[in-house]
């Protein structure tokens, strides 16, 4: 049976080895018993029906409910006897959204029941749903847990790789491209790196802690996959730091190029001023409106003065070249 997402139940599955029931209804969820297999429900946190069910029938402590519904939160985990509360951050794959504007995935997981919450669509959760529908999905809580983390981390890796590629492109074109084109691009790359690291770094720490927690429903194979995912996340954090440092170095190189161009322009203007300063002094002296200016009555005076000024300019240029100023 299919349910409508408008009732707050986005996905609902009852999982047993070799079998899964696709898209349970609220009636199926309320009639579920632990001996019937692993129950997974994915709820819309903005839907009133889902919120009422979570409060009245969820069987969760007030603190756990509050954490699942909290608007702004960083990645964290809380292990208790009843289950594990985990809050992840994943890439925002919604059309028109910035990938680094990460979305939250809130989950309470125990050996027999999984509750996940969303406010925006999370592609990693949809991947799990599609794999279950196709008959290739997880059948235990541990498999579900590591599969979801793996898909979240995989998409983060794609974004980190894209940032690294764009930084490399900037480094390759930094000599030939216009400064005005590259500076906004570098600023955007640094902003994306900082935004990603803000959530991925605590997620790395959280995964590292979970690998050492005593969680009964995690098998040794699950723990191995969890450790690998934690190591990948740690590597992505390092890659982000490296990309940000490379972007900063590229920004400094651009600033150096700009400063060099300005210095070169000022140097050229200084040389031109040095050449024309004595010429301007002479022409200024000859242009004063007082008596006694030599050559006033000579028809050759202007030509003589012009030739003298040209020769003086040539001498100044030759002298500057000898001094290696030009």
Short mmCIF file of C-alpha atoms in Angstrom, two decimals:
data_model
loop_
_atom_site.label_atom_id
_atom_site.label_comp_id
_atom_site.label_asym_id
_atom_site.label_seq_id
_atom_site.Cartn_x
_atom_site.Cartn_y
_atom_site.Cartn_z
CA UNK A 1 0.00 0.00 0.00
CA UNK A 2 1.18 3.53 -0.76
CA UNK A 3 0.83 6.42 1.61
CA UNK A 4 0.76 10.11 0.77
CA UNK A 5 3.76 12.22 1.78
CA UNK A 6 1.25 14.88 2.84
CA UNK A 7 0.42 12.78 5.92
CA UNK A 8 4.00 13.13 7.18
CA UNK A 9 5.15 9.57 6.53
CA UNK A 10 7.62 9.96 3.67
CA UNK A 11 8.89 6.36 3.68
CA UNK A 12 7.92 3.38 5.76
CA UNK A 13 9.47 -0.11 5.51
CA UNK A 14 9.45 -3.29 7.54
CA UNK A 15 12.74 -5.05 6.87
CA UNK A 16 13.56 -8.71 7.30
CA UNK A 17 16.39 -10.75 5.74
CA UNK A 18 15.50 -11.40 2.11
CA UNK A 19 12.28 -9.40 2.27
CA UNK A 20 11.03 -5.84 2.72
CA UNK A 21 7.55 -4.38 2.67
CA UNK A 22 7.38 -1.28 0.51
CA UNK A 23 5.75 1.90 1.77
CA UNK A 24 3.87 1.15 4.95
CA UNK A 25 0.94 3.28 6.05
CA UNK A 26 0.40 4.84 9.47
CA UNK A 27 -1.87 1.90 10.32
CA UNK A 28 0.96 -0.52 9.49
CA UNK A 29 3.37 1.49 11.61
CA UNK A 30 1.05 1.59 14.61
CA UNK A 31 0.38 -2.15 14.41
CA UNK A 32 4.07 -3.07 14.16
CA UNK A 33 5.59 -5.32 16.83
CA UNK A 34 9.33 -5.82 17.43
CA UNK A 35 9.12 -9.50 16.50
CA UNK A 36 7.91 -8.55 12.99
CA UNK A 37 11.31 -7.32 11.85
CA UNK A 38 13.20 -4.04 11.63
CA UNK A 39 10.93 -1.00 11.20
CA UNK A 40 12.17 2.11 9.42
CA UNK A 41 10.04 5.23 9.12
CA UNK A 42 11.14 8.48 7.53
CA UNK A 43 9.10 11.45 8.72
CA UNK A 44 8.56 15.00 7.52
CA UNK A 45 9.52 17.18 10.49
CA UNK A 46 7.33 20.03 9.24
CA UNK A 47 4.14 17.90 9.14
CA UNK A 48 1.72 18.12 12.03
CA UNK A 49 0.59 14.48 11.75
CA UNK A 50 4.17 13.25 11.95
CA UNK A 51 4.88 15.48 14.94
CA UNK A 52 1.79 14.23 16.78
CA UNK A 53 2.71 10.60 16.16
CA UNK A 54 6.27 11.21 17.32
CA UNK A 55 5.03 12.75 20.55
CA UNK A 56 2.22 10.30 21.31
CA UNK A 57 3.43 6.99 19.86
CA UNK A 58 7.14 7.44 19.22
CA UNK A 59 8.19 6.12 22.61
CA UNK A 60 11.09 8.58 22.78
CA UNK A 61 12.27 10.69 25.67
CA UNK A 62 11.52 14.45 25.56
CA UNK A 63 15.22 15.24 25.07
CA UNK A 64 15.43 12.85 22.11
CA UNK A 65 12.29 14.31 20.52
CA UNK A 66 13.63 17.81 21.01
CA UNK A 67 16.93 16.88 19.33
CA UNK A 68 15.12 15.28 16.38
CA UNK A 69 13.06 18.43 15.84
CA UNK A 70 15.71 21.06 16.56
CA UNK A 71 16.11 23.53 13.68
CA UNK A 72 19.76 24.49 13.85
CA UNK A 73 22.22 21.89 15.03
CA UNK A 74 25.69 20.54 14.40
CA UNK A 75 26.59 16.88 13.85
CA UNK A 76 26.54 14.93 17.12
CA UNK A 77 25.62 11.56 18.59
CA UNK A 78 24.21 10.32 21.89
CA UNK A 79 24.36 6.63 22.80
CA UNK A 80 21.89 5.33 25.37
CA UNK A 81 20.40 2.00 26.41
CA UNK A 82 17.31 2.58 24.27
CA UNK A 83 19.22 3.44 21.10
CA UNK A 84 21.49 5.92 19.37
CA UNK A 85 20.56 9.49 18.48
CA UNK A 86 22.62 10.73 15.54
CA UNK A 87 22.50 14.03 13.67
CA UNK A 88 24.36 14.17 10.36
CA UNK A 89 24.92 16.87 7.80
CA UNK A 90 24.61 16.03 4.13
CA UNK A 91 25.02 17.81 0.82
CA UNK A 92 22.01 19.82 -0.32
CA UNK A 93 21.07 18.29 -3.68
CA UNK A 94 17.87 20.29 -4.17
CA UNK A 95 17.60 22.11 -7.53
CA UNK A 96 19.10 25.59 -7.33
CA UNK A 97 20.54 25.06 -3.85
CA UNK A 98 24.17 25.55 -2.91
CA UNK A 99 25.69 22.14 -2.09
CA UNK A 100 27.66 23.61 0.80
CA UNK A 101 24.37 24.76 2.36
CA UNK A 102 24.16 21.37 4.03
CA UNK A 103 20.94 19.73 5.17
CA UNK A 104 20.45 17.92 8.48
CA UNK A 105 19.59 14.23 8.78
CA UNK A 106 18.26 13.37 12.23
CA UNK A 107 17.99 9.73 13.22
CA UNK A 108 17.13 7.59 16.22
CA UNK A 109 18.20 4.01 15.67
CA UNK A 110 17.94 0.87 17.75
CA UNK A 111 18.14 -2.82 16.95
CA UNK A 112 14.46 -3.09 16.00
CA UNK A 113 13.42 0.42 15.01
CA UNK A 114 14.77 3.35 12.99
CA UNK A 115 13.23 6.82 12.93
CA UNK A 116 14.67 9.41 10.55
CA UNK A 117 13.49 13.02 10.21
CA UNK A 118 13.81 15.52 7.40
CA UNK A 119 12.92 19.13 6.66
CA UNK A 120 14.40 19.06 3.18
CA UNK A 121 14.84 16.19 0.76
CA UNK A 122 17.94 14.13 1.48
CA UNK A 123 19.21 12.13 -1.49
CA UNK A 124 21.15 9.68 0.69
CA UNK A 125 17.92 8.64 2.41
CA UNK A 126 16.17 8.35 -0.95
CA UNK A 127 19.00 6.06 -2.14
CA UNK A 128 18.36 3.75 0.83
CA UNK A 129 14.63 3.74 0.07
CA UNK A 130 15.20 2.87 -3.59
CA UNK A 131 17.65 0.09 -2.71
CA UNK A 132 15.07 -1.40 -0.32
CA UNK A 133 12.34 -1.24 -2.97
CA UNK A 134 14.64 -2.98 -5.46
CA UNK A 135 15.38 -5.75 -2.93
CA UNK A 136 19.05 -4.82 -2.42
CA UNK A 137 18.72 -2.66 0.66
CA UNK A 138 19.90 -3.15 4.24
CA UNK A 139 18.04 -5.61 6.47
CA UNK A 140 19.62 -4.87 9.86
CA UNK A 141 20.04 -1.71 11.88
CA UNK A 142 23.82 -1.87 11.51
CA UNK A 143 23.65 -2.26 7.72
CA UNK A 144 21.21 0.65 7.49
CA UNK A 145 23.40 2.84 9.68
CA UNK A 146 26.64 2.31 7.76
CA UNK A 147 24.88 2.45 4.37
CA UNK A 148 23.34 5.83 5.14
CA UNK A 149 26.62 7.25 6.45
CA UNK A 150 28.45 5.90 3.40
CA UNK A 151 26.06 7.60 0.98
CA UNK A 152 26.22 10.89 2.87
CA UNK A 153 30.02 10.77 2.87
CA UNK A 154 30.16 9.82 -0.81
CA UNK A 155 28.26 12.95 -1.83
CA UNK A 156 30.42 15.10 0.43
CA UNK A 157 33.44 13.65 -1.33
CA UNK A 158 32.03 14.71 -4.70
CA UNK A 159 31.70 18.32 -3.54
CA UNK A 160 35.18 18.32 -1.99
CA UNK A 161 36.60 16.92 -5.24
CA UNK A 162 34.82 19.63 -7.22
CA UNK A 163 36.34 22.34 -5.00
CA UNK A 164 39.81 20.84 -5.47
CA UNK A 165 39.36 20.76 -9.26
CA UNK A 166 38.24 24.39 -9.34
CA UNK A 167 41.20 25.47 -7.20
CA UNK A 168 43.52 23.61 -9.58
CA UNK A 169 41.96 25.39 -12.56
CA UNK A 170 42.55 28.75 -10.89
CA UNK A 171 46.17 27.83 -10.19
CA UNK A 172 46.66 26.88 -13.85
CA UNK A 173 45.20 30.15 -15.15
CA UNK A 174 46.44 32.54 -12.51
CA UNK A 175 49.26 33.86 -14.73
CA UNK A 176 47.21 34.50 -17.86
CA UNK A 177 43.72 35.33 -16.55
CA UNK A 178 42.52 38.75 -15.50
CA UNK A 179 42.73 39.50 -11.80
CA UNK A 180 39.19 40.85 -11.79
CA UNK A 181 37.90 37.46 -12.97
CA UNK A 182 39.81 35.29 -10.51
CA UNK A 183 39.46 37.22 -7.26
CA UNK A 184 35.67 36.67 -6.90
CA UNK A 185 36.14 33.00 -7.84
CA UNK A 186 38.80 32.51 -5.18
CA UNK A 187 36.64 34.26 -2.60
CA UNK A 188 33.75 31.92 -3.47
CA UNK A 189 35.98 28.84 -3.17
CA UNK A 190 37.21 29.93 0.23
CA UNK A 191 33.66 30.61 1.38
CA UNK A 192 32.51 27.15 0.25
CA UNK A 193 35.49 25.49 1.95
CA UNK A 194 34.82 27.25 5.24
CA UNK A 195 31.11 26.42 5.07
CA UNK A 196 31.77 22.72 4.38
CA UNK A 197 34.41 22.39 7.05
CA UNK A 198 32.09 23.92 9.62
CA UNK A 199 29.96 20.75 9.54
CA UNK A 200 32.29 18.07 8.21
CA UNK A 201 34.90 18.53 10.96
CA UNK A 202 32.48 17.78 13.84
CA UNK A 203 31.00 14.97 11.74
CA UNK A 204 34.49 13.47 11.48
CA UNK A 205 34.90 13.64 15.24
CA UNK A 206 31.47 12.13 15.81
CA UNK A 207 32.15 9.17 13.50
CA UNK A 208 35.49 8.58 15.18
CA UNK A 209 33.74 8.37 18.58
CA UNK A 210 31.04 6.03 17.27
CA UNK A 211 33.66 3.51 16.15
CA UNK A 212 34.61 3.07 19.83
CA UNK A 213 31.11 3.06 21.31
CA UNK A 214 29.63 -0.19 22.60
CA UNK A 215 26.61 -0.59 20.33
CA UNK A 216 25.28 -4.13 20.47
CA UNK A 217 23.59 -4.20 17.06
CA UNK A 218 26.77 -3.15 15.21
CA UNK A 219 28.58 -6.24 13.92
CA UNK A 220 32.32 -6.34 13.37
CA UNK A 221 31.74 -5.90 9.63
CA UNK A 222 29.60 -2.85 10.34
CA UNK A 223 32.30 -1.39 12.57
CA UNK A 224 34.91 -1.95 9.87
CA UNK A 225 32.81 -0.06 7.33
CA UNK A 226 32.13 2.65 9.90
CA UNK A 227 35.87 3.08 10.52
CA UNK A 228 36.53 3.33 6.79
CA UNK A 229 33.85 6.01 6.45
CA UNK A 230 35.29 7.90 9.42
CA UNK A 231 38.74 7.81 7.79
CA UNK A 232 37.30 9.05 4.50
CA UNK A 233 35.57 11.90 6.30
CA UNK A 234 38.84 12.80 8.04
CA UNK A 235 40.58 12.81 4.67
CA UNK A 236 37.91 15.10 3.23
CA UNK A 237 38.47 17.55 6.07
CA UNK A 238 42.18 17.53 5.26
CA UNK A 239 41.41 18.02 1.57
CA UNK A 240 39.18 20.99 2.39
CA UNK A 241 41.93 22.54 4.52
CA UNK A 242 44.42 22.00 1.71
CA UNK A 243 42.08 23.50 -0.89
CA UNK A 244 41.46 26.52 1.33
CA UNK A 245 45.20 27.04 1.83
CA UNK A 246 45.80 26.71 -1.92
CA UNK A 247 43.07 29.25 -2.59
CA UNK A 248 44.67 31.59 -0.04
CA UNK A 249 48.09 31.19 -1.68
CA UNK A 250 46.52 31.88 -5.08
CA UNK A 251 44.85 34.98 -3.62
CA UNK A 252 48.22 36.16 -2.30
CA UNK A 253 49.79 35.53 -5.71
CA UNK A 254 47.07 37.61 -7.35
CA UNK A 255 47.66 40.39 -4.83
CA UNK A 256 51.39 40.23 -5.53
CA UNK A 257 50.75 40.47 -9.27
CA UNK A 258 48.48 43.45 -8.74
CA UNK A 259 51.06 45.14 -6.51
CA UNK A 260 53.77 44.42 -9.09
CA UNK A 261 51.69 45.97 -11.85
CA UNK A 262 51.06 49.04 -9.74
CA UNK A 263 54.74 49.34 -8.88
CA UNK A 264 55.68 48.96 -12.55
CA UNK A 265 53.19 51.66 -13.54
CA UNK A 266 54.43 54.01 -10.82
CA UNK A 267 58.03 53.32 -11.82
CA UNK A 268 57.26 54.15 -15.46
CA UNK A 269 55.52 57.36 -14.47
CA UNK A 270 58.50 58.29 -12.27
CA UNK A 271 60.93 57.79 -15.17
CA UNK A 272 58.77 59.83 -17.52
CA UNK A 273 58.53 62.58 -14.92
CA UNK A 274 62.31 62.50 -14.42
CA UNK A 275 62.85 62.93 -18.16
CA UNK A 276 60.38 65.76 -18.59
CA UNK A 277 61.22 67.61 -15.37
CA UNK A 278 64.34 69.42 -16.73
CA UNK A 279 62.61 69.94 -20.07
CA UNK A 280 59.65 71.50 -18.33
CA UNK A 281 61.96 73.66 -16.22
CA UNK A 282 63.69 75.07 -19.30
CA UNK A 283 60.51 75.69 -21.22
CA UNK A 284 59.01 77.30 -18.13
CA UNK A 285 61.96 79.66 -17.79
CA UNK A 286 61.80 80.62 -21.48
CA UNK A 287 58.07 81.20 -21.23
CA UNK A 288 58.07 83.83 -18.50
CA UNK A 289 56.78 87.21 -19.61
CA UNK A 290 59.78 89.43 -18.69
CA UNK A 291 62.36 91.21 -20.73
CA UNK A 292 65.82 89.87 -21.46
CA UNK A 293 64.80 86.47 -22.77
CA UNK A 294 67.68 85.42 -25.08
CA UNK A 295 66.84 84.81 -28.72
CA UNK A 296 63.73 86.96 -28.74
CA UNK A 297 64.71 88.66 -31.99
CA UNK A 298 66.43 85.66 -33.62
CA UNK A 299 64.50 83.65 -36.25
CA UNK A 300 66.53 80.52 -35.32
CA UNK A 301 65.94 80.67 -31.60
CA UNK A 302 62.89 78.35 -31.53
CA UNK A 303 64.64 75.71 -33.68
CA UNK A 304 67.78 75.86 -31.55
CA UNK A 305 65.80 75.48 -28.33
CA UNK A 306 63.75 72.57 -29.78
CA UNK A 307 66.86 70.71 -30.93
CA UNK A 308 68.49 71.32 -27.54
CA UNK A 309 65.49 69.91 -25.71
CA UNK A 310 65.42 66.81 -27.94
CA UNK A 311 69.14 66.22 -27.41
CA UNK A 312 68.70 66.71 -23.66
CA UNK A 313 65.87 64.14 -23.60
CA UNK A 314 68.04 61.65 -25.53
CA UNK A 315 70.92 62.20 -23.12
CA UNK A 316 68.63 61.64 -20.12
CA UNK A 317 67.25 58.41 -21.61
CA UNK A 318 70.79 57.15 -22.34
CA UNK A 319 71.87 58.03 -18.81
CA UNK A 320 68.87 56.18 -17.26
CA UNK A 321 69.68 53.13 -19.36
CA UNK A 322 73.29 53.24 -18.20
CA UNK A 323 72.02 53.32 -14.63
CA UNK A 324 69.72 50.39 -15.57
CA UNK A 325 66.65 52.34 -14.65
CA UNK A 326 65.15 51.56 -18.05
#
